[in-house]
The first five atom37 places (N, CA, C, CB, O) and aatype in JSON, in Angstrom:
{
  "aatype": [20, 20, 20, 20, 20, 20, 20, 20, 20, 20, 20, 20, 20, 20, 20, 20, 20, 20, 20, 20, 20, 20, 20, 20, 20, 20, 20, 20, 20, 20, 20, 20, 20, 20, 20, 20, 20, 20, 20, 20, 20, 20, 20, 20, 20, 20, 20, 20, 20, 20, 20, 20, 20, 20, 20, 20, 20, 20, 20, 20, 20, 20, 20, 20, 20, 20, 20, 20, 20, 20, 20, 20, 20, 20, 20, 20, 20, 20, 20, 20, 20, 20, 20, 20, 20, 20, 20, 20, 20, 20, 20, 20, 20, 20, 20, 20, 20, 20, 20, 20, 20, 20, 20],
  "atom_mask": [
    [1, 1, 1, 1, 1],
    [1, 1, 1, 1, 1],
    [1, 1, 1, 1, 1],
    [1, 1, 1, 1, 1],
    [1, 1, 1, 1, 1],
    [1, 1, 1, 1, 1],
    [1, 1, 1, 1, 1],
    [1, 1, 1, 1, 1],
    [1, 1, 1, 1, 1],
    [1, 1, 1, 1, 1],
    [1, 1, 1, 1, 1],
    [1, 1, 1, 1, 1],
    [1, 1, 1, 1, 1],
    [1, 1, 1, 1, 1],
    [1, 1, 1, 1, 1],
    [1, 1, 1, 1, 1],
    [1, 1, 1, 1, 1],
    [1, 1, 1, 1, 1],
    [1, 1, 1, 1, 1],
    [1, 1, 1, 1, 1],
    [1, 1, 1, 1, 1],
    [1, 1, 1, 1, 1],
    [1, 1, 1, 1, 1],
    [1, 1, 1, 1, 1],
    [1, 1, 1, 1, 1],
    [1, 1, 1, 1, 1],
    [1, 1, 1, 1, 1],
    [1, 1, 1, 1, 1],
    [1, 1, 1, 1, 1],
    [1, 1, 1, 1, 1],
    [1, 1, 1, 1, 1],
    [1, 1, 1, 1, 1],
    [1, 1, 1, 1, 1],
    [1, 1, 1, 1, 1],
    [1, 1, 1, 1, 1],
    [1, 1, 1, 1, 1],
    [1, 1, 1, 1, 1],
    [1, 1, 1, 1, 1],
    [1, 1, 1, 1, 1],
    [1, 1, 1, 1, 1],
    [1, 1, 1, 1, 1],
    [1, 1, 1, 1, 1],
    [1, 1, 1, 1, 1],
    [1, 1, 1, 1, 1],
    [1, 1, 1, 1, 1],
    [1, 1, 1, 1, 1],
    [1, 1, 1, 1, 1],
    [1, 1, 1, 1, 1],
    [1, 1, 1, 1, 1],
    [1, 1, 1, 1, 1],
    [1, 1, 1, 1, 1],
    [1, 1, 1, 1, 1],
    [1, 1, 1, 1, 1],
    [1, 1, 1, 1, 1],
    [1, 1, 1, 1, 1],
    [1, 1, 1, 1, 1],
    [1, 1, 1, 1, 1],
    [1, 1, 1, 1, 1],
    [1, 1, 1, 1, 1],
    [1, 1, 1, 1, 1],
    [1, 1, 1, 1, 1],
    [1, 1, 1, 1, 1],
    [1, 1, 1, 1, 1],
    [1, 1, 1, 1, 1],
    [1, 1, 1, 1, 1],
    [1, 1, 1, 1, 1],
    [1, 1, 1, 1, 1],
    [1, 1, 1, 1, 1],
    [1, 1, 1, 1, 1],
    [1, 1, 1, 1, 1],
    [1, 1, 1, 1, 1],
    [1, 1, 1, 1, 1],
    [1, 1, 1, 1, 1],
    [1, 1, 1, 1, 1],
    [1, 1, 1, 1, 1],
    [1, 1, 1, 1, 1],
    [1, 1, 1, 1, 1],
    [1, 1, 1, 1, 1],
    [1, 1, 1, 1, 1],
    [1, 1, 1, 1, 1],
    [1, 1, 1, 1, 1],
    [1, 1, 1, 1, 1],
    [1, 1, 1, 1, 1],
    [1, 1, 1, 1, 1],
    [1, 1, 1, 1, 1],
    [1, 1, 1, 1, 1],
    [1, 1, 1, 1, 1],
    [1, 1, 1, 1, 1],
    [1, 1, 1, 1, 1],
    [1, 1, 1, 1, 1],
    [1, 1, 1, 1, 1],
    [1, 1, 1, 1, 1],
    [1, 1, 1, 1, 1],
    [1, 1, 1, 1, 1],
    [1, 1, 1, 1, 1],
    [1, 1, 1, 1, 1],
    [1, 1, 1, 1, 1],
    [1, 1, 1, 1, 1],
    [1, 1, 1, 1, 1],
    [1, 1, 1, 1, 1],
    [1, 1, 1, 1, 1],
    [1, 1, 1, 1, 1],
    [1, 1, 1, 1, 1]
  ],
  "atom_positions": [
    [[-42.33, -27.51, 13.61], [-42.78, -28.5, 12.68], [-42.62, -29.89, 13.27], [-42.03, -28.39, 11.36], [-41.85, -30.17, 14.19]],
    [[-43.44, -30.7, 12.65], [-43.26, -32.3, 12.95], [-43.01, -32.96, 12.1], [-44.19, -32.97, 13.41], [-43.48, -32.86, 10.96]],
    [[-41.75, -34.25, 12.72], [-41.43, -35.33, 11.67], [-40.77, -34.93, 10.74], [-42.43, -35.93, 11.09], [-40.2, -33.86, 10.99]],
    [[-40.52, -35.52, 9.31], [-39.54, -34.89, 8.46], [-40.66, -34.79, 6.72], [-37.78, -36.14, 8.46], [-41.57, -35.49, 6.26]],
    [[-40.02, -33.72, 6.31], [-40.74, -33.35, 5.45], [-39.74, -32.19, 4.42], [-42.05, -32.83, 6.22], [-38.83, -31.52, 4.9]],
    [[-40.09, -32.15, 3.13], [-39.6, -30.99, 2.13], [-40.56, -30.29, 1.74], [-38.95, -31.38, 0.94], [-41.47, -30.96, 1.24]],
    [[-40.74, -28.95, 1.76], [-41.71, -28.17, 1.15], [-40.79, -27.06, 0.06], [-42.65, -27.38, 2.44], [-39.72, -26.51, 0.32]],
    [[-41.39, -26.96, -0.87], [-40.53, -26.17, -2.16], [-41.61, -24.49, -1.85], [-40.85, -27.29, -4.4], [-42.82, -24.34, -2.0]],
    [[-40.9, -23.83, -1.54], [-40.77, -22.17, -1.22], [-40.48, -21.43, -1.92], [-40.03, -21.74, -0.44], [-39.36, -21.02, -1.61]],
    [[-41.05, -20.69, -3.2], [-40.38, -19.61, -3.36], [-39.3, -20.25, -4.94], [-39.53, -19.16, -1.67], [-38.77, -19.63, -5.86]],
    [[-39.36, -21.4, -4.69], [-38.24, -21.73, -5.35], [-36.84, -22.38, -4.8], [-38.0, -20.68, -5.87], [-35.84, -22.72, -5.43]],
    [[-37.12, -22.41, -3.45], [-36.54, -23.01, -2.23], [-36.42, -24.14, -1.85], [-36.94, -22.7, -1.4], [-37.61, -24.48, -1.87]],
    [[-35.92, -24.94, -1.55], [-36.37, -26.3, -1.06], [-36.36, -26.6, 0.25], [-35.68, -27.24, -1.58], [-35.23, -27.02, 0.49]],
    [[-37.15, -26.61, 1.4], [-36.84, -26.72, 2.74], [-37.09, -27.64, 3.4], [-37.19, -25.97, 3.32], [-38.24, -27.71, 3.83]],
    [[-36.2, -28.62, 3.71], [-35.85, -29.82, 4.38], [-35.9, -29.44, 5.98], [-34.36, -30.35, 3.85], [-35.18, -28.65, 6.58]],
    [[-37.03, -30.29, 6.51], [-37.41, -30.17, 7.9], [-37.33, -31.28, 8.22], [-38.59, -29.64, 8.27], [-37.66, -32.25, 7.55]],
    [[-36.81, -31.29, 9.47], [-36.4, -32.32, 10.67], [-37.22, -32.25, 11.59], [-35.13, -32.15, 11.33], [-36.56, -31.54, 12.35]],
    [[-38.55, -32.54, 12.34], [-39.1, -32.24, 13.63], [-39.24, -33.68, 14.45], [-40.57, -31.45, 13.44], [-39.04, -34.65, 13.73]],
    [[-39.55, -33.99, 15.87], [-39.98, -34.89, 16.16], [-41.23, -34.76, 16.07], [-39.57, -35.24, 17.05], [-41.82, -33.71, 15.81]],
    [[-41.84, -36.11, 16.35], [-42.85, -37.07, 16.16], [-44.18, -36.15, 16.61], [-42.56, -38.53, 17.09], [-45.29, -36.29, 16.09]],
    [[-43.98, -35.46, 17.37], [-44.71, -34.43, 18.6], [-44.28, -33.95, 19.48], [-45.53, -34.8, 19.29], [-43.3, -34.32, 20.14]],
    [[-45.23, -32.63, 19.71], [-44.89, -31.77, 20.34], [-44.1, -31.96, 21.73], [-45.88, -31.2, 20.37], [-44.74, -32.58, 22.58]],
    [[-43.03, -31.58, 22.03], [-42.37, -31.43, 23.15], [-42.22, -30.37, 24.42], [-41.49, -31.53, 22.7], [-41.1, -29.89, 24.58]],
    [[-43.16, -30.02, 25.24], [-42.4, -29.05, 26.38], [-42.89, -27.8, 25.8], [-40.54, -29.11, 26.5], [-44.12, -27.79, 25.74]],
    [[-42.29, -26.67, 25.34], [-42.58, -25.43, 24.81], [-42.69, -25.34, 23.41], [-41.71, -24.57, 25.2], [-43.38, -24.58, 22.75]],
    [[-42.14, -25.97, 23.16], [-42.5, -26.1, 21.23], [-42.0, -27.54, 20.58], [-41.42, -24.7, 20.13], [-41.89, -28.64, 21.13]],
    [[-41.81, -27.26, 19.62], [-41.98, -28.73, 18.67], [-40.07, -28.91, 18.39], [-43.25, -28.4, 16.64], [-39.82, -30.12, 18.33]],
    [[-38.99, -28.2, 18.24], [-38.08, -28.49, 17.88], [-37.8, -28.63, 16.82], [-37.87, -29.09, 18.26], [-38.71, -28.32, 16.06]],
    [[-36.29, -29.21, 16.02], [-36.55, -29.22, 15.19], [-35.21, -28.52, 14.75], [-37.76, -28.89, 15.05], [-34.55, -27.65, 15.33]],
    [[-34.97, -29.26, 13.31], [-33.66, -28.18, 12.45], [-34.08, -28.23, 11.21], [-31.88, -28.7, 12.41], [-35.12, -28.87, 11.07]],
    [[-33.49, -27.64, 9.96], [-33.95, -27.82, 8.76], [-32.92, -27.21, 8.0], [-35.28, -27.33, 8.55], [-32.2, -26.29, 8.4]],
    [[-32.87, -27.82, 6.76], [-32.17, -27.1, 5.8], [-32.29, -26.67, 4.83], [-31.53, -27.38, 5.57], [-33.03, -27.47, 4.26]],
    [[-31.96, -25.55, 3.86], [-32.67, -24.87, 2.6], [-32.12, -24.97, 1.68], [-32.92, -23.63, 2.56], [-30.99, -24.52, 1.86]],
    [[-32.27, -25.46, 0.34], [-31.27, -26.01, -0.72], [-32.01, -24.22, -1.73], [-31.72, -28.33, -1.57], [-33.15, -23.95, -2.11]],
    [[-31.17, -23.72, -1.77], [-31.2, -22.67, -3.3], [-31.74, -23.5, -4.64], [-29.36, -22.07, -3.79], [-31.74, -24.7, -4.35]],
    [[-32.04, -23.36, -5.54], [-32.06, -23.84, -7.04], [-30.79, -24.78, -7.37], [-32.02, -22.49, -8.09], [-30.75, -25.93, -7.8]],
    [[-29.58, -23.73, -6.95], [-28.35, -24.55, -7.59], [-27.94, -25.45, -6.58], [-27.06, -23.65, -8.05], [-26.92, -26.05, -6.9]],
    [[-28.26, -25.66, -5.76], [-28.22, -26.58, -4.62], [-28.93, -27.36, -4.73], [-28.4, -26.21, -3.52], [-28.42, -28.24, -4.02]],
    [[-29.65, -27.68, -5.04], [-31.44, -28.35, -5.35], [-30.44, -29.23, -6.66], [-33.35, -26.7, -6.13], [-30.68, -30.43, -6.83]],
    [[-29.64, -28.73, -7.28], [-28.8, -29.23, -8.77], [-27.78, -29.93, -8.07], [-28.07, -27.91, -9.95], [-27.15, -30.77, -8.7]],
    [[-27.59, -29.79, -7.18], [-26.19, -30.09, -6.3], [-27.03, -31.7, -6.07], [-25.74, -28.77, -4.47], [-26.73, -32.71, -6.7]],
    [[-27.97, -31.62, -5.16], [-28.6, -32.48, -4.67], [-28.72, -33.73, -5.33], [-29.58, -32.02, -4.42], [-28.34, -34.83, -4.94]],
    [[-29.44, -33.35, -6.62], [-29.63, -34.31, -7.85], [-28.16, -34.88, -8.36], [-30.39, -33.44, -9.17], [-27.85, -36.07, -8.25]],
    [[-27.5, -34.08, -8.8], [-26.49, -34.76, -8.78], [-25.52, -35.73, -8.23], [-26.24, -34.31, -8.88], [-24.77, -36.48, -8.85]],
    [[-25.76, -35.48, -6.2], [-25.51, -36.47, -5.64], [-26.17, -37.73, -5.54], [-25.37, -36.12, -4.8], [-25.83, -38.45, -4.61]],
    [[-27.29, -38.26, -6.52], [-28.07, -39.24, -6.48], [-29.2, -38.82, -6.05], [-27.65, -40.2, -5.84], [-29.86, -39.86, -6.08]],
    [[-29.89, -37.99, -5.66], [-30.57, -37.61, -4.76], [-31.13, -38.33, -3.54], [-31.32, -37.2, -5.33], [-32.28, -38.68, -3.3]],
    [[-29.77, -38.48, -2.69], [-30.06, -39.21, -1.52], [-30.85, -38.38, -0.15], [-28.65, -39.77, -1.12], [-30.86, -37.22, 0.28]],
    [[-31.34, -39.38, 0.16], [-32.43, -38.69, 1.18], [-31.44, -38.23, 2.57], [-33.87, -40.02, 1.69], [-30.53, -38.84, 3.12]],
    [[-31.9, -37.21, 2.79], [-31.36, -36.34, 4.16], [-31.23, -37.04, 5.57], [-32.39, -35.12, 4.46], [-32.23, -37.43, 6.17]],
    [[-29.76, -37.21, 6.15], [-29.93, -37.8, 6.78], [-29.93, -37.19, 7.92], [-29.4, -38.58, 6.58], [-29.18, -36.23, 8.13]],
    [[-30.9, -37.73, 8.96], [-31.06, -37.18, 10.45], [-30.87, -38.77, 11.55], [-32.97, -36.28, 10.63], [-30.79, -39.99, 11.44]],
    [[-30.87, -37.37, 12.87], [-30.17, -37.93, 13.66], [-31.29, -37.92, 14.46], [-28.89, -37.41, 14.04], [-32.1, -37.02, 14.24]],
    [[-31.62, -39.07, 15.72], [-32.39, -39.43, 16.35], [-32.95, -38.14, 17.33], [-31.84, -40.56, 16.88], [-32.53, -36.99, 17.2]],
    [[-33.84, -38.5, 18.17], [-34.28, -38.07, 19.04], [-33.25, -37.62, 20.65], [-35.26, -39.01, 19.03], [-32.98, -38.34, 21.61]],
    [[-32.94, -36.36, 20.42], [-32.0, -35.91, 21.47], [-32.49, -35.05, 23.21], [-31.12, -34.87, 20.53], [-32.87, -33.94, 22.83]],
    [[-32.57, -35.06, 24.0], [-32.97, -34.57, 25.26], [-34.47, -33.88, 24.46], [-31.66, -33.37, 26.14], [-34.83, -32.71, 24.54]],
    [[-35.08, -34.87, 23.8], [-36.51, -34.57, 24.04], [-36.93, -34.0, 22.29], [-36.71, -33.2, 25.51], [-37.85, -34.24, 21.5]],
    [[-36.16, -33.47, 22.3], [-35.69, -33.05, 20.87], [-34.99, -33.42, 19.48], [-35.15, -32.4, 21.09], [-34.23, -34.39, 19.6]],
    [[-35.05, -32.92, 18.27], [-34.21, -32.98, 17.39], [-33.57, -32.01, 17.36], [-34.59, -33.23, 16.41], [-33.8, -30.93, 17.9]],
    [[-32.05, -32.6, 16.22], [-31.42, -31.63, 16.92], [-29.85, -31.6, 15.61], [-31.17, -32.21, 18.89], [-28.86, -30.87, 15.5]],
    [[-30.27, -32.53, 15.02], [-29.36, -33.23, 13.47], [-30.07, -33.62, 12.67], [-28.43, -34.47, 13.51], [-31.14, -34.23, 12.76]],
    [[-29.08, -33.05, 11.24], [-29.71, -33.36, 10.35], [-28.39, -33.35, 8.98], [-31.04, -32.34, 10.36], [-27.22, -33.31, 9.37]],
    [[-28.61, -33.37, 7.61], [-27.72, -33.2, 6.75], [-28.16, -33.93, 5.15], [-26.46, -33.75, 7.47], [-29.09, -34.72, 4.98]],
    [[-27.56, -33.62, 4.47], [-27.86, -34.15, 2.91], [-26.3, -33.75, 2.19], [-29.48, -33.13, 2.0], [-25.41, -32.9, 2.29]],
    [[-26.68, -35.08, 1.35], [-25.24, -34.87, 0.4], [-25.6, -33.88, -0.6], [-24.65, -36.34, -0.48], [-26.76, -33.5, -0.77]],
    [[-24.51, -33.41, -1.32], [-24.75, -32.18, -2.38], [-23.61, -32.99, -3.39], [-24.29, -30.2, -1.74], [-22.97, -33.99, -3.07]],
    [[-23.57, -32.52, -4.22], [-22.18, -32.48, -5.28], [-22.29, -31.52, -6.58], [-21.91, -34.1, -5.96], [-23.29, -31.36, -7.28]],
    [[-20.98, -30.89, -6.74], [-20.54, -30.08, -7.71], [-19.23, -30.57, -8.61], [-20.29, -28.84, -7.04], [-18.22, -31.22, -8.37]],
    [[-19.86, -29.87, -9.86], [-18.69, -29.98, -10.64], [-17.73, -29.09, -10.48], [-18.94, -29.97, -11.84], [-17.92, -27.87, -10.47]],
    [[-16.68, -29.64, -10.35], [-14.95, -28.64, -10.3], [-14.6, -27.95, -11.5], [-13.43, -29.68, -10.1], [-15.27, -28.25, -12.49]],
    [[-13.88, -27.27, -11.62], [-13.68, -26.6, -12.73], [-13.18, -27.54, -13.89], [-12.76, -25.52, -12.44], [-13.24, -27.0, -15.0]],
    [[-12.71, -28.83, -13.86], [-12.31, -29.91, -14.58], [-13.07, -30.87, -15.05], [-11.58, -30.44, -14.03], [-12.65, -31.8, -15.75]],
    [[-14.78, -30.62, -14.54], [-16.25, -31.33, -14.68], [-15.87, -32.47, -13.69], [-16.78, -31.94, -16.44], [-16.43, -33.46, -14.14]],
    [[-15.37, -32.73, -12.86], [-14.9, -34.04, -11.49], [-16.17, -33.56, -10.4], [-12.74, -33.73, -10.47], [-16.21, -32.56, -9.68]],
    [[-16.86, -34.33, -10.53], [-18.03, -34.29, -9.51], [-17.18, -34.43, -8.2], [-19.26, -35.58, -9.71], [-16.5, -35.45, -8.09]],
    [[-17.15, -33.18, -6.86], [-16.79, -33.18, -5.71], [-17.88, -33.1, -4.7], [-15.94, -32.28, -5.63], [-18.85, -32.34, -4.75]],
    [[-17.65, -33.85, -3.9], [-19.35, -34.69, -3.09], [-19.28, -33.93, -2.09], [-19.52, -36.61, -2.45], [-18.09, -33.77, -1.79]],
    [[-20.21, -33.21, -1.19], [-19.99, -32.12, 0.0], [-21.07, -32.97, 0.52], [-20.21, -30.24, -0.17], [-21.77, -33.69, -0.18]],
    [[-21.19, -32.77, 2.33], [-22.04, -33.05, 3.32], [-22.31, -31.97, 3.8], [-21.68, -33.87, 4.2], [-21.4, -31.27, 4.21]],
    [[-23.7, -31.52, 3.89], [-23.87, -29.93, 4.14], [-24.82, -30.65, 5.63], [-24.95, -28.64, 2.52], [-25.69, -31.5, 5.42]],
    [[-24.5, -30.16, 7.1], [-25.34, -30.48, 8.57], [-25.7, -29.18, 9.11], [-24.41, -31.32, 9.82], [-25.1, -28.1, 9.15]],
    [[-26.69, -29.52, 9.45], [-27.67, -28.48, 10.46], [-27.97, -29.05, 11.9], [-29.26, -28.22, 9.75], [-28.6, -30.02, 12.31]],
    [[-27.47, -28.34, 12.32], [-27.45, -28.4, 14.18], [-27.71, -28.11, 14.95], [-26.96, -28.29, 14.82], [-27.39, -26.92, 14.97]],
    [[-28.29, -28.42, 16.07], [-29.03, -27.18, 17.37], [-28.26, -27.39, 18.35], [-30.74, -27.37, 18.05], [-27.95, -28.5, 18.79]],
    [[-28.01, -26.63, 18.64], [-27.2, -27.36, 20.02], [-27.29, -25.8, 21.21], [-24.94, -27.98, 19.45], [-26.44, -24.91, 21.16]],
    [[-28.29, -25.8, 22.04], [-28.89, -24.92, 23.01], [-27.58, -24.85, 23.85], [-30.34, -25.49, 23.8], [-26.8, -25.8, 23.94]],
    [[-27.38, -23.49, 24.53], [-26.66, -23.33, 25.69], [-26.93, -22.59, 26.61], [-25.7, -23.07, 25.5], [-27.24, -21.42, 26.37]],
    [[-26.87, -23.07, 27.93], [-27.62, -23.11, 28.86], [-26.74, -21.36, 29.63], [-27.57, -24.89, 29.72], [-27.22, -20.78, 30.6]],
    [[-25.94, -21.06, 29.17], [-25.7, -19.77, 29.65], [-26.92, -18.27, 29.19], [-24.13, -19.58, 29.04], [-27.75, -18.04, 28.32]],
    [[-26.4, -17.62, 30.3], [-27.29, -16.49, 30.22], [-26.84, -15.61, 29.33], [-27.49, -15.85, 31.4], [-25.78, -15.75, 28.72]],
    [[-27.85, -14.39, 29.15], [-27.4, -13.69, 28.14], [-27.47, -11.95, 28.32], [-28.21, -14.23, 26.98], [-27.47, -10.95, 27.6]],
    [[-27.54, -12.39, 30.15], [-27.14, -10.77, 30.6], [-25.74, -10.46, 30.35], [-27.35, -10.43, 32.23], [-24.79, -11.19, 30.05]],
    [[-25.84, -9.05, 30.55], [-24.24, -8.23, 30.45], [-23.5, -8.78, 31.3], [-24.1, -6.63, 30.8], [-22.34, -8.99, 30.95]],
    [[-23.85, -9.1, 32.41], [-22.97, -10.1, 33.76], [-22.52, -11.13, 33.23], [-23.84, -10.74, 35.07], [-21.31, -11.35, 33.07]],
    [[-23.55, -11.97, 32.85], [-22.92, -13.45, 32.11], [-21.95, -13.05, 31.04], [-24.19, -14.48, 31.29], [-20.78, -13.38, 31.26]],
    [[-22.13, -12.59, 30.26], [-21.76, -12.1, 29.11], [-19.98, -11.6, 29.78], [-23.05, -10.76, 28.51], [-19.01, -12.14, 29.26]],
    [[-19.85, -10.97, 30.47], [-18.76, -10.51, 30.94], [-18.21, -12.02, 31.38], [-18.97, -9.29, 32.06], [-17.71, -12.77, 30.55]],
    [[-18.31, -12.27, 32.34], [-18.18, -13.22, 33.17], [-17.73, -14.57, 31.64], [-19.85, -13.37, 34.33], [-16.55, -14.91, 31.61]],
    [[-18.37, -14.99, 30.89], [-17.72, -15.96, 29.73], [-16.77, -15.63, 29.09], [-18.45, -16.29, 28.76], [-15.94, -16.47, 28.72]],
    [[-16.6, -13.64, 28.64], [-15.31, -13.47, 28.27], [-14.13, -13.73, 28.72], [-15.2, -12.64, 28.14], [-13.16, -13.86, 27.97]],
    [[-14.08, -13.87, 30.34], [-13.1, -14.26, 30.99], [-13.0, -15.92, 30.59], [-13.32, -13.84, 32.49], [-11.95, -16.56, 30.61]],
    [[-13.49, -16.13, 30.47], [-13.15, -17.66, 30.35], [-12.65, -18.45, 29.13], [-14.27, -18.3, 30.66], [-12.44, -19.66, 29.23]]
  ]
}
């Protein structure tokens, strides 16, 4: 996907992060999915807009939105819910794979 955008799914809410354009092999990109009662969470935190993080080795790559719930005492408790990419450049043969357990 590109740029940032919410599309409602299902009943879903899905908060997309992409850059501007296409990059290299694909577009990049993180996103996050608010449930219904999350979507309630949201509103309740003001409904502040999702915050992302710039343009990273070509890519996006951060992202996040406030939520808040009521405690069992009705005390609105404010959560930061982040979505992250973060690629690693190790392999994912049985060799490598061995070879990182040691480490």
């Amino acid at each position: 996907f590109l740029g940032n955008e919410k599309e409602l799914i299902n009943g879903y809410m899905y908060y997309k992060h992409g850059p501007e354009k296409q990059n290299r092999r694909g577009s990049g990109g993180v996103g996050i999915i608010l449930s219904p009662k999350a979507q309630r969470a949201w509103e309740m935190s003001g409904f502040k807009p999702a915050v992302c993080g710039g343009n990273i080795a070509g890519t996006t790559r951060l992202m996040g939105i406030h939520l808040a719930f009521l405690d069992e005492n009705d005390n609105l408790k404010p959560i930061f819910v982040m979505s992250a990419y973060h690629p690693s450049t190790l392999g994912s043969s049985k060799k490598d794979i061995k070879q990182n357990e040691k480490n």
